[in-house]
Coordinates of C-alpha atoms in Angstrom, one line a residue:
Chain J
M1 CA -166.8 -33.7 -253.0
A2 CA -168.8 -35.0 -251.0
L3 CA -169.6 -33.6 -247.9
Q4 CA -169.2 -36.6 -245.4
D5 CA -165.9 -36.8 -247.7
L6 CA -164.6 -33.0 -246.6
L7 CA -166.0 -34.0 -243.2
L8 CA -164.0 -37.1 -242.9
L9 CA -161.2 -34.6 -244.0
I10 CA -161.7 -31.7 -241.4
L11 CA -161.6 -34.6 -239.1
A12 CA -158.1 -36.3 -239.5
M13 CA -156.8 -32.6 -240.0
A14 CA -157.7 -32.0 -236.4
I15 CA -156.5 -35.1 -235.4
L16 CA -153.4 -34.4 -237.2
A17 CA -152.7 -31.4 -235.5
N18 CA -153.1 -32.8 -232.4
V19 CA -150.5 -35.4 -232.7
L20 CA -148.5 -33.1 -234.0
L21 CA -148.8 -30.3 -230.9
L22 CA -147.8 -33.5 -228.4
A23 CA -145.6 -34.0 -230.6
S24 CA -144.1 -30.9 -230.5
I25 CA -144.2 -30.4 -226.5
P26 CA -140.6 -32.3 -226.3
L27 CA -138.7 -30.9 -228.6
R28 CA -139.4 -27.6 -227.7
A29 CA -138.8 -28.5 -224.0
R30 CA -135.3 -30.3 -225.4
S31 CA -134.0 -27.2 -227.8
R32 CA -135.1 -24.8 -224.0
D33 CA -132.5 -26.8 -222.5
W34 CA -130.1 -26.6 -225.5
A35 CA -130.7 -22.7 -225.4
G36 CA -129.9 -22.9 -221.9
Q37 CA -127.0 -24.8 -221.9
V38 CA -124.7 -23.1 -225.0
P39 CA -122.8 -20.4 -223.5
S40 CA -123.9 -16.6 -224.6
I41 CA -121.2 -14.4 -225.9
T42 CA -122.5 -11.5 -223.6
R43 CA -123.4 -13.0 -220.5
A44 CA -121.9 -16.6 -219.1
P45 CA -124.3 -19.4 -218.1
T46 CA -125.8 -19.8 -215.3
S47 CA -126.0 -22.9 -213.0
K48 CA -129.5 -23.8 -211.8
A49 CA -128.3 -26.1 -208.8
P50 CA -129.4 -23.6 -206.0
A51 CA -126.1 -21.9 -203.9
P52 CA -125.9 -23.7 -200.3
A53 CA -127.4 -22.1 -197.3
P54 CA -124.3 -20.9 -195.1
V55 CA -124.0 -22.9 -192.2
R56 CA -124.6 -20.8 -188.9
R57 CA -124.5 -22.9 -185.5
S58 CA -127.0 -21.8 -182.1
P59 CA -125.5 -21.0 -178.7
R60 CA -126.9 -25.3 -178.6
G61 CA -124.6 -26.4 -181.5
E62 CA -127.3 -27.2 -183.4
V63 CA -127.2 -26.0 -187.1
R64 CA -129.2 -23.5 -188.0
D65 CA -130.3 -22.3 -192.4
D66 CA -129.2 -19.1 -193.6
G67 CA -132.8 -17.4 -192.9
V68 CA -133.1 -18.4 -189.2
A69 CA -129.5 -16.8 -189.4
R70 CA -130.4 -13.9 -190.6
A71 CA -133.6 -13.3 -188.3
V72 CA -131.5 -13.9 -185.4
A73 CA -129.4 -11.6 -186.7
A74 CA -132.4 -8.8 -187.7
I75 CA -132.6 -9.7 -183.3
E76 CA -129.4 -8.9 -182.4
A77 CA -129.8 -5.8 -184.4
F78 CA -132.8 -4.4 -183.3
V79 CA -131.7 -4.9 -179.5
A80 CA -128.5 -3.7 -180.4
D81 CA -130.2 -0.3 -181.4
V82 CA -133.1 0.1 -178.8
S83 CA -130.7 -0.6 -175.7
G84 CA -128.1 2.4 -177.2
D85 CA -131.4 4.5 -177.2
A86 CA -132.6 3.2 -174.0
A87 CA -130.6 4.9 -172.1
G88 CA -131.0 8.4 -173.4
L89 CA -134.6 7.9 -174.0
M90 CA -135.5 7.2 -170.1
G91 CA -132.9 10.3 -169.4
A92 CA -129.9 9.4 -168.6
P93 CA -127.0 10.0 -171.1
A94 CA -125.8 7.2 -173.7
P95 CA -123.8 4.4 -172.2
S96 CA -121.1 3.3 -173.7
D97 CA -117.0 3.0 -173.7
A98 CA -116.9 1.5 -177.6
P99 CA -116.2 4.0 -179.7
E100 CA -118.3 1.4 -182.5
R101 CA -121.4 1.3 -180.4
R102 CA -121.2 4.9 -179.3
A103 CA -120.9 5.3 -183.3
A104 CA -123.7 3.6 -184.0
V105 CA -126.5 4.8 -181.7
T106 CA -125.1 8.6 -182.5
G107 CA -124.7 8.3 -186.0
V108 CA -121.8 10.2 -185.4
A109 CA -118.1 8.7 -186.3
S110 CA -116.3 8.4 -183.3
P111 CA -112.6 9.6 -183.5
T112 CA -110.9 6.9 -181.3
A113 CA -111.9 4.9 -183.7
A114 CA -109.6 6.2 -186.3
D115 CA -107.0 7.5 -184.1
P116 CA -105.9 5.6 -180.7
T117 CA -104.5 9.1 -179.6
R118 CA -106.7 11.3 -179.0
A119 CA -106.0 11.6 -175.7
A120 CA -103.1 13.8 -176.3
G121 CA -105.9 16.7 -177.6
R122 CA -105.8 17.3 -180.8
P123 CA -108.5 18.2 -182.4
H124 CA -110.2 16.4 -185.9
A125 CA -112.6 17.8 -188.2
H126 CA -115.0 15.2 -189.7
A127 CA -119.0 15.5 -190.1
P128 CA -121.3 14.3 -188.2
A129 CA -122.4 10.6 -190.6
R130 CA -125.3 9.0 -190.3
S131 CA -125.3 5.5 -189.4
A132 CA -127.8 2.7 -190.9
A133 CA -128.6 2.3 -187.3
T134 CA -130.1 5.7 -186.9
P135 CA -132.7 6.2 -183.7
Q136 CA -136.1 7.7 -184.7
V137 CA -137.4 9.2 -181.7
P138 CA -141.1 10.2 -181.7
R139 CA -140.4 13.7 -182.1
R140 CA -143.7 15.2 -182.5
H141 CA -144.8 13.7 -178.8
A142 CA -141.7 13.4 -176.8
P143 CA -140.6 15.5 -174.1
A144 CA -137.4 18.2 -175.1
W145 CA -134.6 16.2 -173.8
A146 CA -136.2 12.9 -175.3
L147 CA -135.9 14.1 -178.6
A148 CA -131.8 14.7 -177.7
G149 CA -131.8 11.2 -176.2
V150 CA -129.7 12.6 -173.1
A151 CA -130.0 13.9 -170.2
D152 CA -132.9 16.2 -168.5
R153 CA -132.3 19.9 -166.0
A154 CA -133.4 17.4 -163.4
A155 CA -130.8 14.6 -164.0
W156 CA -128.0 17.9 -164.8
D157 CA -128.8 19.3 -161.2
R158 CA -127.9 16.2 -159.5
A159 CA -125.2 15.7 -161.3
V160 CA -123.7 18.8 -160.6
H161 CA -124.8 18.7 -156.9
E162 CA -123.1 15.1 -156.8
E163 CA -120.0 16.9 -158.9
S164 CA -119.8 19.5 -156.2
A165 CA -119.6 17.4 -152.9
R166 CA -116.7 14.7 -155.0
V167 CA -114.5 18.0 -155.6
A168 CA -115.1 19.3 -152.3
R169 CA -113.8 16.3 -150.9
F170 CA -111.1 15.2 -152.8
S171 CA -109.8 18.5 -154.9
R172 CA -110.3 17.1 -158.3
P173 CA -110.6 18.6 -161.5
V174 CA -113.5 19.6 -163.2
T175 CA -114.5 21.8 -166.0
V176 CA -118.2 22.8 -167.3
V177 CA -118.8 23.5 -171.0
I178 CA -121.8 25.2 -171.9
A179 CA -123.2 25.3 -175.5
E180 CA -125.9 26.5 -176.9
L181 CA -127.3 26.9 -181.0
R182 CA -127.7 30.2 -182.1
R183 CA -130.7 31.3 -184.1
I184 CA -132.6 27.7 -183.3
D185 CA -135.7 29.2 -184.3
D186 CA -134.8 30.3 -187.8
V187 CA -134.3 26.9 -188.3
A188 CA -138.2 25.9 -187.4
G189 CA -139.7 29.1 -189.1
R190 CA -137.9 28.4 -191.8
L191 CA -137.7 24.2 -192.5
G192 CA -140.5 23.3 -189.7
R193 CA -140.2 22.5 -186.1
D194 CA -139.3 18.6 -187.0
A195 CA -136.1 20.2 -188.6
A196 CA -135.1 22.2 -185.8
D197 CA -135.7 18.6 -183.4
R198 CA -133.4 17.4 -185.7
V199 CA -130.6 19.5 -185.3
V200 CA -130.5 20.0 -181.6
A201 CA -130.8 16.2 -181.5
E202 CA -128.1 15.6 -183.7
T203 CA -126.1 18.1 -181.7
A204 CA -126.5 16.6 -178.6
R205 CA -125.3 13.3 -180.2
L206 CA -122.1 15.5 -181.2
L207 CA -121.5 16.0 -178.2
V208 CA -121.9 13.3 -176.4
A209 CA -119.8 11.7 -179.2
E210 CA -117.2 13.6 -178.9
G211 CA -116.9 13.1 -174.9
R212 CA -116.1 10.9 -173.1
S213 CA -118.3 7.5 -171.1
V214 CA -117.7 9.6 -168.0
D215 CA -119.0 13.0 -169.3
H216 CA -122.5 14.1 -168.6
V217 CA -124.5 15.6 -171.4
A218 CA -127.7 17.1 -170.0
L219 CA -130.6 19.4 -172.6
L220 CA -131.0 22.4 -170.1
D221 CA -134.0 23.8 -172.1
Y222 CA -134.6 23.7 -175.5
A223 CA -131.2 24.1 -177.5
L224 CA -128.8 24.6 -174.3
F225 CA -126.8 22.7 -173.8
G226 CA -124.5 21.4 -170.4
V227 CA -121.4 18.9 -170.7
L228 CA -119.7 18.5 -167.4
L229 CA -116.4 17.3 -167.8
P230 CA -115.4 15.2 -164.3
E231 CA -111.3 14.9 -164.1
T232 CA -110.7 17.3 -166.4
E233 CA -108.8 20.6 -166.7
E234 CA -109.6 23.6 -168.5
A235 CA -107.3 23.5 -171.0
R236 CA -108.4 19.9 -172.0
A237 CA -111.5 20.9 -172.0
R238 CA -111.0 23.6 -174.3
E239 CA -109.4 21.2 -177.3
Y240 CA -113.5 19.5 -176.8
A241 CA -114.9 22.3 -176.9
E242 CA -112.3 23.1 -180.2
R243 CA -113.1 19.7 -181.2
V244 CA -116.9 20.2 -181.0
R245 CA -117.2 23.9 -182.8
A246 CA -115.0 22.2 -185.1
V247 CA -117.2 19.9 -186.7
A248 CA -120.6 21.4 -185.6
D249 CA -119.7 24.1 -187.7
E250 CA -118.7 22.2 -191.0
W251 CA -121.6 20.3 -190.5
L252 CA -123.5 23.2 -190.0
Q253 CA -122.2 24.6 -193.2
S254 CA -122.9 21.5 -195.7
A255 CA -125.8 21.7 -194.5
G256 CA -126.2 25.3 -195.8
L257 CA -127.9 26.2 -191.6
S258 CA -127.4 29.4 -190.3
V259 CA -127.2 28.3 -187.4
R260 CA -123.7 28.2 -184.9
L261 CA -122.9 26.1 -181.9
A262 CA -121.6 28.6 -179.3
L263 CA -119.6 27.9 -176.5
G264 CA -118.1 28.7 -173.3
W265 CA -116.1 26.1 -170.5
A266 CA -114.9 27.4 -166.6
N267 CA -114.0 25.3 -163.2
P268 CA -114.3 26.0 -160.1
A269 CA -113.5 28.7 -157.9
E270 CA -111.5 27.8 -154.3
D271 CA -114.7 27.4 -153.0
R272 CA -116.0 23.9 -155.4
D273 CA -118.7 24.9 -156.6
V274 CA -119.8 23.5 -159.9
E275 CA -122.9 25.4 -160.2
A276 CA -121.1 28.8 -160.0
A277 CA -118.6 27.9 -162.5
A278 CA -121.8 25.8 -164.7
A279 CA -123.5 29.6 -164.8
L280 CA -119.2 31.2 -165.5
A281 CA -119.4 29.3 -169.1
Q282 CA -122.4 29.9 -169.5
Q283 CA -121.9 34.1 -169.0
R284 CA -118.7 33.2 -171.0
M285 CA -120.6 32.0 -174.0
R286 CA -123.7 34.2 -174.4
E287 CA -119.9 37.7 -174.1
G288 CA -117.6 35.3 -176.6
E289 CA -114.6 35.5 -174.8
E290 CA -112.7 32.6 -174.6
P291 CA -110.7 32.5 -171.0
P292 CA -107.2 31.7 -170.8
V293 CA -105.4 28.6 -170.6
T294 CA -103.8 28.2 -168.0
G295 CA -104.5 25.0 -166.3
A296 CA -105.2 26.8 -163.4
P297 CA -108.7 27.1 -161.3
T298 CA -110.2 30.9 -162.6
A299 CA -112.1 32.5 -160.0
Chain P
M1 CA -174.3 -16.2 -178.8
Q2 CA -172.9 -13.3 -179.1
A3 CA -169.9 -14.7 -178.1
A4 CA -169.9 -16.8 -180.8
A5 CA -170.9 -14.3 -183.5
L6 CA -167.7 -12.0 -182.5
A7 CA -166.0 -15.2 -182.7
K8 CA -166.3 -16.4 -185.6
D9 CA -165.7 -13.3 -187.5
I10 CA -162.0 -12.3 -186.1
A11 CA -159.3 -15.0 -186.5
V12 CA -157.2 -15.8 -183.7
R13 CA -156.7 -12.8 -181.9
T14 CA -152.5 -13.0 -180.4
I15 CA -152.2 -9.9 -177.9
A16 CA -149.2 -8.7 -175.4
V17 CA -149.3 -7.6 -172.9
V18 CA -145.5 -5.4 -172.3
N19 CA -144.1 -2.4 -170.3
R20 CA -140.1 -1.7 -169.1
K21 CA -141.4 -0.7 -166.2
G22 CA -142.6 -2.5 -163.0
G23 CA -145.4 -1.8 -160.5
S24 CA -147.4 -0.9 -164.2
G25 CA -150.0 -3.3 -164.1
K26 CA -148.9 -5.3 -166.6
T27 CA -149.5 -8.8 -164.9
T28 CA -152.9 -7.3 -163.5
T29 CA -154.0 -6.5 -166.6
A30 CA -152.8 -9.6 -168.4
V31 CA -154.3 -12.2 -166.2
S32 CA -157.9 -9.6 -165.7
L33 CA -158.4 -9.3 -169.1
A34 CA -157.8 -12.7 -169.9
A35 CA -160.3 -13.5 -167.3
S36 CA -162.8 -11.0 -168.2
L37 CA -162.5 -11.9 -172.1
A38 CA -163.1 -15.4 -170.9
E39 CA -166.4 -14.6 -168.8
R40 CA -167.8 -13.3 -172.7
G41 CA -167.9 -16.6 -173.6
L42 CA -164.4 -16.3 -175.5
A43 CA -162.3 -19.1 -175.2
T44 CA -158.7 -17.7 -174.0
L45 CA -155.5 -18.8 -173.5
L46 CA -152.5 -16.7 -171.5
I47 CA -149.5 -17.4 -172.2
D48 CA -147.0 -16.3 -168.4
L49 CA -143.8 -15.4 -171.0
D50 CA -142.0 -13.7 -167.5
P51 CA -139.6 -15.8 -165.8
Q52 CA -140.8 -14.8 -162.3
G53 CA -144.5 -16.6 -163.1
S54 CA -146.5 -13.9 -161.4
A55 CA -149.7 -14.7 -163.5
S56 CA -149.2 -18.6 -163.1
A57 CA -149.3 -18.3 -159.6
W58 CA -151.8 -15.8 -159.4
L59 CA -154.2 -18.4 -161.2
A60 CA -152.5 -21.3 -159.0
A61 CA -150.8 -22.9 -162.6
P62 CA -149.3 -25.9 -161.3
D63 CA -145.7 -26.0 -160.9
L64 CA -144.6 -26.9 -164.3
A65 CA -140.7 -26.2 -164.3
R66 CA -139.5 -27.5 -167.1
R67 CA -142.5 -27.4 -170.0
S68 CA -143.0 -24.1 -170.9
F69 CA -139.1 -24.5 -171.8
D70 CA -138.9 -27.7 -173.6
A71 CA -141.7 -25.9 -175.8
L72 CA -140.0 -22.6 -176.2
V73 CA -136.2 -23.5 -176.2
A74 CA -136.8 -27.9 -177.3
G75 CA -139.0 -27.0 -180.0
R76 CA -141.4 -28.8 -178.8
D77 CA -144.9 -28.1 -178.4
L78 CA -146.2 -25.8 -176.7
G79 CA -149.8 -26.3 -177.3
A80 CA -149.2 -29.3 -174.8
T81 CA -148.0 -27.2 -171.8
V82 CA -151.2 -25.9 -171.8
V83 CA -153.2 -26.4 -167.8
R84 CA -156.9 -25.2 -167.0
T85 CA -156.9 -22.4 -164.9
R86 CA -160.5 -22.4 -162.4
V87 CA -161.7 -20.0 -164.8
A88 CA -164.1 -21.2 -167.2
G89 CA -162.4 -20.4 -170.3
L90 CA -159.0 -19.5 -169.5
E91 CA -156.8 -21.1 -169.8
M92 CA -152.9 -21.0 -169.2
V93 CA -149.2 -21.7 -170.7
P94 CA -147.3 -21.2 -166.9
A95 CA -143.9 -19.9 -167.1
S96 CA -140.6 -21.7 -165.9
A97 CA -137.8 -20.1 -164.3
S98 CA -135.6 -21.8 -166.4
L99 CA -136.0 -19.3 -169.6
L100 CA -133.9 -16.7 -167.5
A101 CA -131.0 -18.4 -167.8
A102 CA -132.0 -19.7 -171.3
E103 CA -132.5 -16.3 -172.4
G104 CA -129.0 -15.2 -171.4
R105 CA -127.5 -17.9 -172.9
L106 CA -129.5 -18.1 -176.2
K107 CA -129.7 -14.9 -176.8
G108 CA -131.7 -14.5 -180.9
D109 CA -132.5 -17.8 -180.8
M110 CA -134.9 -17.6 -178.0
S111 CA -137.5 -14.6 -179.8
V112 CA -136.9 -17.2 -182.7
G113 CA -137.9 -20.2 -180.2
V114 CA -141.0 -18.4 -178.3
V115 CA -142.4 -17.2 -182.5
H116 CA -142.1 -20.8 -183.8
A117 CA -143.7 -21.8 -180.5
I118 CA -147.4 -19.1 -180.8
E119 CA -147.0 -19.4 -184.6
S120 CA -147.4 -23.4 -184.5
L121 CA -150.2 -23.4 -181.6
R122 CA -153.1 -24.8 -182.8
P123 CA -156.2 -22.4 -183.1
D124 CA -158.7 -23.6 -180.3
W125 CA -158.7 -19.8 -178.9
D126 CA -160.1 -16.9 -179.7
L127 CA -157.3 -15.0 -177.7
V128 CA -154.3 -15.6 -176.9
I129 CA -152.8 -13.3 -174.2
I130 CA -149.3 -12.9 -173.8
D131 CA -147.8 -11.5 -170.6
C132 CA -143.9 -10.6 -170.8
P133 CA -141.6 -10.0 -168.6
P134 CA -140.7 -6.1 -167.4
S135 CA -138.3 -5.7 -169.3
L136 CA -136.3 -5.4 -173.4
S137 CA -135.4 -9.2 -173.0
Y138 CA -135.4 -11.3 -176.0
L139 CA -138.5 -13.1 -174.4
S140 CA -140.8 -10.1 -175.2
I141 CA -139.1 -9.3 -178.4
G142 CA -140.4 -13.1 -179.9
A143 CA -143.1 -12.3 -178.3
L144 CA -143.8 -9.0 -180.0
M145 CA -142.6 -10.5 -183.1
A146 CA -145.4 -13.3 -183.0
V147 CA -148.5 -10.9 -181.9
R148 CA -150.2 -8.6 -184.2
E149 CA -151.4 -6.6 -181.3
V150 CA -149.8 -4.6 -178.2
V151 CA -151.1 -3.6 -174.9
I152 CA -149.2 -1.2 -172.9
P153 CA -150.6 -0.8 -169.3
V154 CA -149.0 2.3 -168.2
E155 CA -150.0 4.3 -164.2
A156 CA -150.9 7.1 -164.0
H157 CA -148.0 8.5 -162.4
A158 CA -145.5 11.2 -163.9
I159 CA -142.4 8.9 -163.5
A160 CA -144.2 6.3 -166.2
L161 CA -144.1 8.8 -168.8
P162 CA -140.7 8.2 -169.7
G163 CA -141.3 4.8 -169.8
V164 CA -144.1 4.1 -172.3
A165 CA -142.7 6.6 -174.6
A166 CA -139.8 4.2 -174.8
V167 CA -142.1 1.1 -175.2
V168 CA -143.7 2.6 -177.9
H169 CA -140.1 3.7 -179.6
E170 CA -139.7 0.4 -179.7
I171 CA -142.1 -0.8 -180.7
R172 CA -142.6 1.3 -183.9
R173 CA -138.8 -0.1 -184.1
L174 CA -140.2 -2.9 -184.3
Q175 CA -143.1 -3.1 -186.8
S176 CA -140.6 -1.3 -189.3
T177 CA -138.2 -3.8 -188.4
L178 CA -139.3 -7.4 -187.4
N179 CA -142.7 -7.0 -187.6
P180 CA -144.4 -5.7 -189.9
I181 CA -148.3 -6.7 -189.6
L182 CA -148.1 -6.1 -186.5
F183 CA -150.7 -2.9 -184.9
D184 CA -149.8 0.3 -182.7
P185 CA -150.7 -0.7 -178.9
L186 CA -153.2 0.0 -177.0
I187 CA -152.3 2.4 -174.0
V188 CA -154.5 1.2 -170.5
A189 CA -154.2 3.6 -168.1
C190 CA -153.9 1.7 -164.7
R191 CA -153.7 2.3 -161.2
V192 CA -155.9 5.7 -161.1
N193 CA -157.5 7.0 -158.0
R194 CA -158.4 10.1 -157.4
T195 CA -155.8 12.7 -157.4
T196 CA -155.7 15.3 -159.5
H197 CA -152.0 14.2 -160.5
A198 CA -153.4 11.2 -161.6
R199 CA -156.2 13.3 -163.6
Q200 CA -153.5 15.0 -165.2
V201 CA -150.6 12.3 -166.1
V202 CA -154.0 10.9 -168.2
A203 CA -154.6 13.7 -169.9
E204 CA -151.7 13.9 -170.7
L205 CA -151.4 10.5 -171.9
D206 CA -154.6 11.5 -173.9
R207 CA -152.4 14.2 -175.4
L208 CA -150.0 12.2 -176.5
Y209 CA -151.7 8.8 -177.9
G210 CA -154.8 10.0 -178.7
L211 CA -156.7 7.4 -180.0
R212 CA -154.5 5.1 -179.1
L213 CA -155.0 5.6 -175.3
A214 CA -158.3 2.8 -174.1
R215 CA -161.1 4.7 -172.6
A216 CA -161.6 2.5 -170.4
M217 CA -159.4 3.4 -167.3
I218 CA -158.2 0.6 -164.4
R219 CA -158.8 2.0 -161.2
E220 CA -156.0 1.7 -158.2
S221 CA -157.9 -0.9 -156.2
I222 CA -156.6 -3.1 -153.2
R223 CA -158.7 -5.7 -154.5
F224 CA -156.7 -6.5 -156.4
A225 CA -154.2 -7.2 -153.7
E226 CA -157.0 -9.1 -152.5
A227 CA -158.3 -11.3 -155.8
E228 CA -153.9 -12.2 -155.7
A229 CA -153.7 -13.4 -153.2
A230 CA -156.9 -15.3 -152.3
R231 CA -155.5 -16.6 -156.0
L232 CA -159.1 -15.7 -158.5
P233 CA -158.8 -12.8 -161.1
I234 CA -160.6 -9.9 -160.3
T235 CA -163.6 -10.9 -162.0
E236 CA -164.1 -13.8 -160.1
Y237 CA -163.1 -12.8 -156.4
A238 CA -165.0 -9.5 -156.6
P239 CA -167.1 -9.7 -159.3
E240 CA -169.6 -6.7 -158.6
S241 CA -166.1 -4.0 -157.7
G242 CA -165.4 -1.0 -159.6
A243 CA -162.2 -2.8 -160.6
S244 CA -164.1 -6.2 -162.5
I245 CA -166.3 -3.0 -163.9
D246 CA -163.6 -1.5 -165.0
Y247 CA -161.7 -4.3 -166.9
R248 CA -164.4 -5.7 -169.0
L249 CA -165.8 -2.5 -169.6
L250 CA -161.4 -2.8 -171.6
A251 CA -162.3 -6.4 -172.5
D252 CA -165.3 -4.8 -174.6
E253 CA -164.2 -2.1 -176.0
L254 CA -160.4 -4.7 -177.3
L255 CA -163.5 -6.7 -179.1
Q256 CA -165.1 -3.3 -180.1
R257 CA -161.8 -2.8 -181.3
R258 CA -161.9 -6.7 -183.3
R259 CA -162.1 -4.9 -187.0
L260 CA -158.6 -3.6 -186.5
S261 CA -157.7 -6.5 -186.4
A262 CA -159.7 -7.4 -189.3
Q263 CA -158.6 -5.0 -191.1
A264 CA -155.2 -5.1 -193.5
P265 CA -152.0 -4.0 -191.3
R266 CA -150.4 -1.2 -191.9
P267 CA -149.0 -1.2 -196.1
V268 CA -145.2 -2.0 -196.3
S269 CA -142.9 -1.8 -198.7
R270 CA -142.2 -5.8 -200.6
W271 CA -138.9 -6.1 -199.6
R272 CA -139.8 -5.7 -195.9
R273 CA -142.8 -8.1 -197.3
L274 CA -140.7 -10.5 -198.1
F275 CA -138.6 -10.5 -194.9
A276 CA -141.7 -10.9 -192.9
R277 CA -143.2 -13.7 -195.1
S278 CA -140.2 -16.0 -196.7
A279 CA -137.1 -15.2 -194.4
Y280 CA -137.5 -16.3 -191.2
A281 CA -140.9 -17.6 -191.8
A282 CA -140.1 -20.1 -194.5
A283 CA -137.1 -21.3 -192.1
L284 CA -139.7 -21.6 -189.1
T285 CA -141.6 -23.6 -191.1
R286 CA -139.1 -26.1 -191.7
R287 CA -138.0 -26.0 -188.6
A288 CA -141.6 -27.2 -187.6
R289 CA -141.5 -29.9 -189.8

């Protein structure tokens, strides 16, 4: 075959190939659509239409789309989280009357949320659950009281002084509970200071969660807590202490820690001295004796 | 020329000045820092988000009661509320007292409005400094969501230390939730006098925050009150005073730290990046159209 004919043949074949290539595009597209439209035995056909965004309205009545609504929800959640931490980090007990909010802040399911008969004083045994909004306290760079999110010694002294004046004036019942984490140094030595800090912080949250909003929880020393229970007889304080101990024991045992929470409580004597009651509670905690449940002020 | 060279290799820097505690030197820092940066030849915009309007009163901004309110709440252009000040190169967005009531009503929508307003600003300035209210408010959260840098002025007093810890904690939470591209805050010791107590507090801040503590410290000076009464920043009122020098040093340190802004922010997980870039950012872009 002549060279010219060969070149013409090659050119014709190239043109034919291009034509076929161009012609195959709509065919492939149609075949893809067709394949997509045939329902599969193993999966349901997927809809190509985008799902309509949920409609939400702003306080001004304007319609917001889903993205803005999610952003606003994230902002509100951030404010709720940080506001709950704020009082603890600034040296005051976490303020909350709502058990749900307290649970969100402390990470411990409050018994009042599940059981409205908490006023009867029945103990509830449950492990503290970690909520998704567990606050992350800057552990390495904050004072010890800030780690726990409760009041410090100075605030405790002020609260005791004020309560003493109130008790002396109005003769109202008050009980002081002292709690201490025994063998916390073992945890620090074995697992590190951060782990020990976490145990202290969780214990503080437990003490707050099992109490009421009027109760005053403070960190007196690294693993020593004081709980001031105004308007509380010793019998009720005992129930509080038992609840806290039950939850703490269950939690610490499940975590495999050798730490134990020791508790002692006392209410003021005839002299209405709350500070002396705190010292008595601490002494009882150290001695491990449980005061008789008489409901009357003990000396 | 040096300022122009500095400005060339940095994008618009957005800085929020925050602290919960009143009297920490927040407004003084925002105003004086902005004036010092403008003195360096950098076009600076100061946004007064505090409904009290302390920065606006200091720089004698005209009474525009509703204009920034309209921009932050109704979605109008924040750039239209910019006014010039007596300082060359320094412009400001005055505060609006109406924001206080609006914030209580709108809550999270206020934060979104602030983000939208700041991100919609034209890049006509080299630095944007935001004076935030002295509380954890939706206005300040919106500012922290929109900026990349934070400055925390701290009074050199022991009573201020818990507040700083709280603010740093909040910013860390915000970094992990609402603004992954926010850099760690720069802490500035303010109202530093010659007492042993002040030195101890500064030493404690250094121990707690290390490199996050600015080397420049702002001394306590009655000149600040005089400058405020004269409706001038300290760099104009008493340019040779020690307080002016302190703020100039702080401005220089901030510019030297520009390389932090130019670097990539801390690595974040993919889903955080998706939230930051797609969810509300896209929604805000659609809202802007």
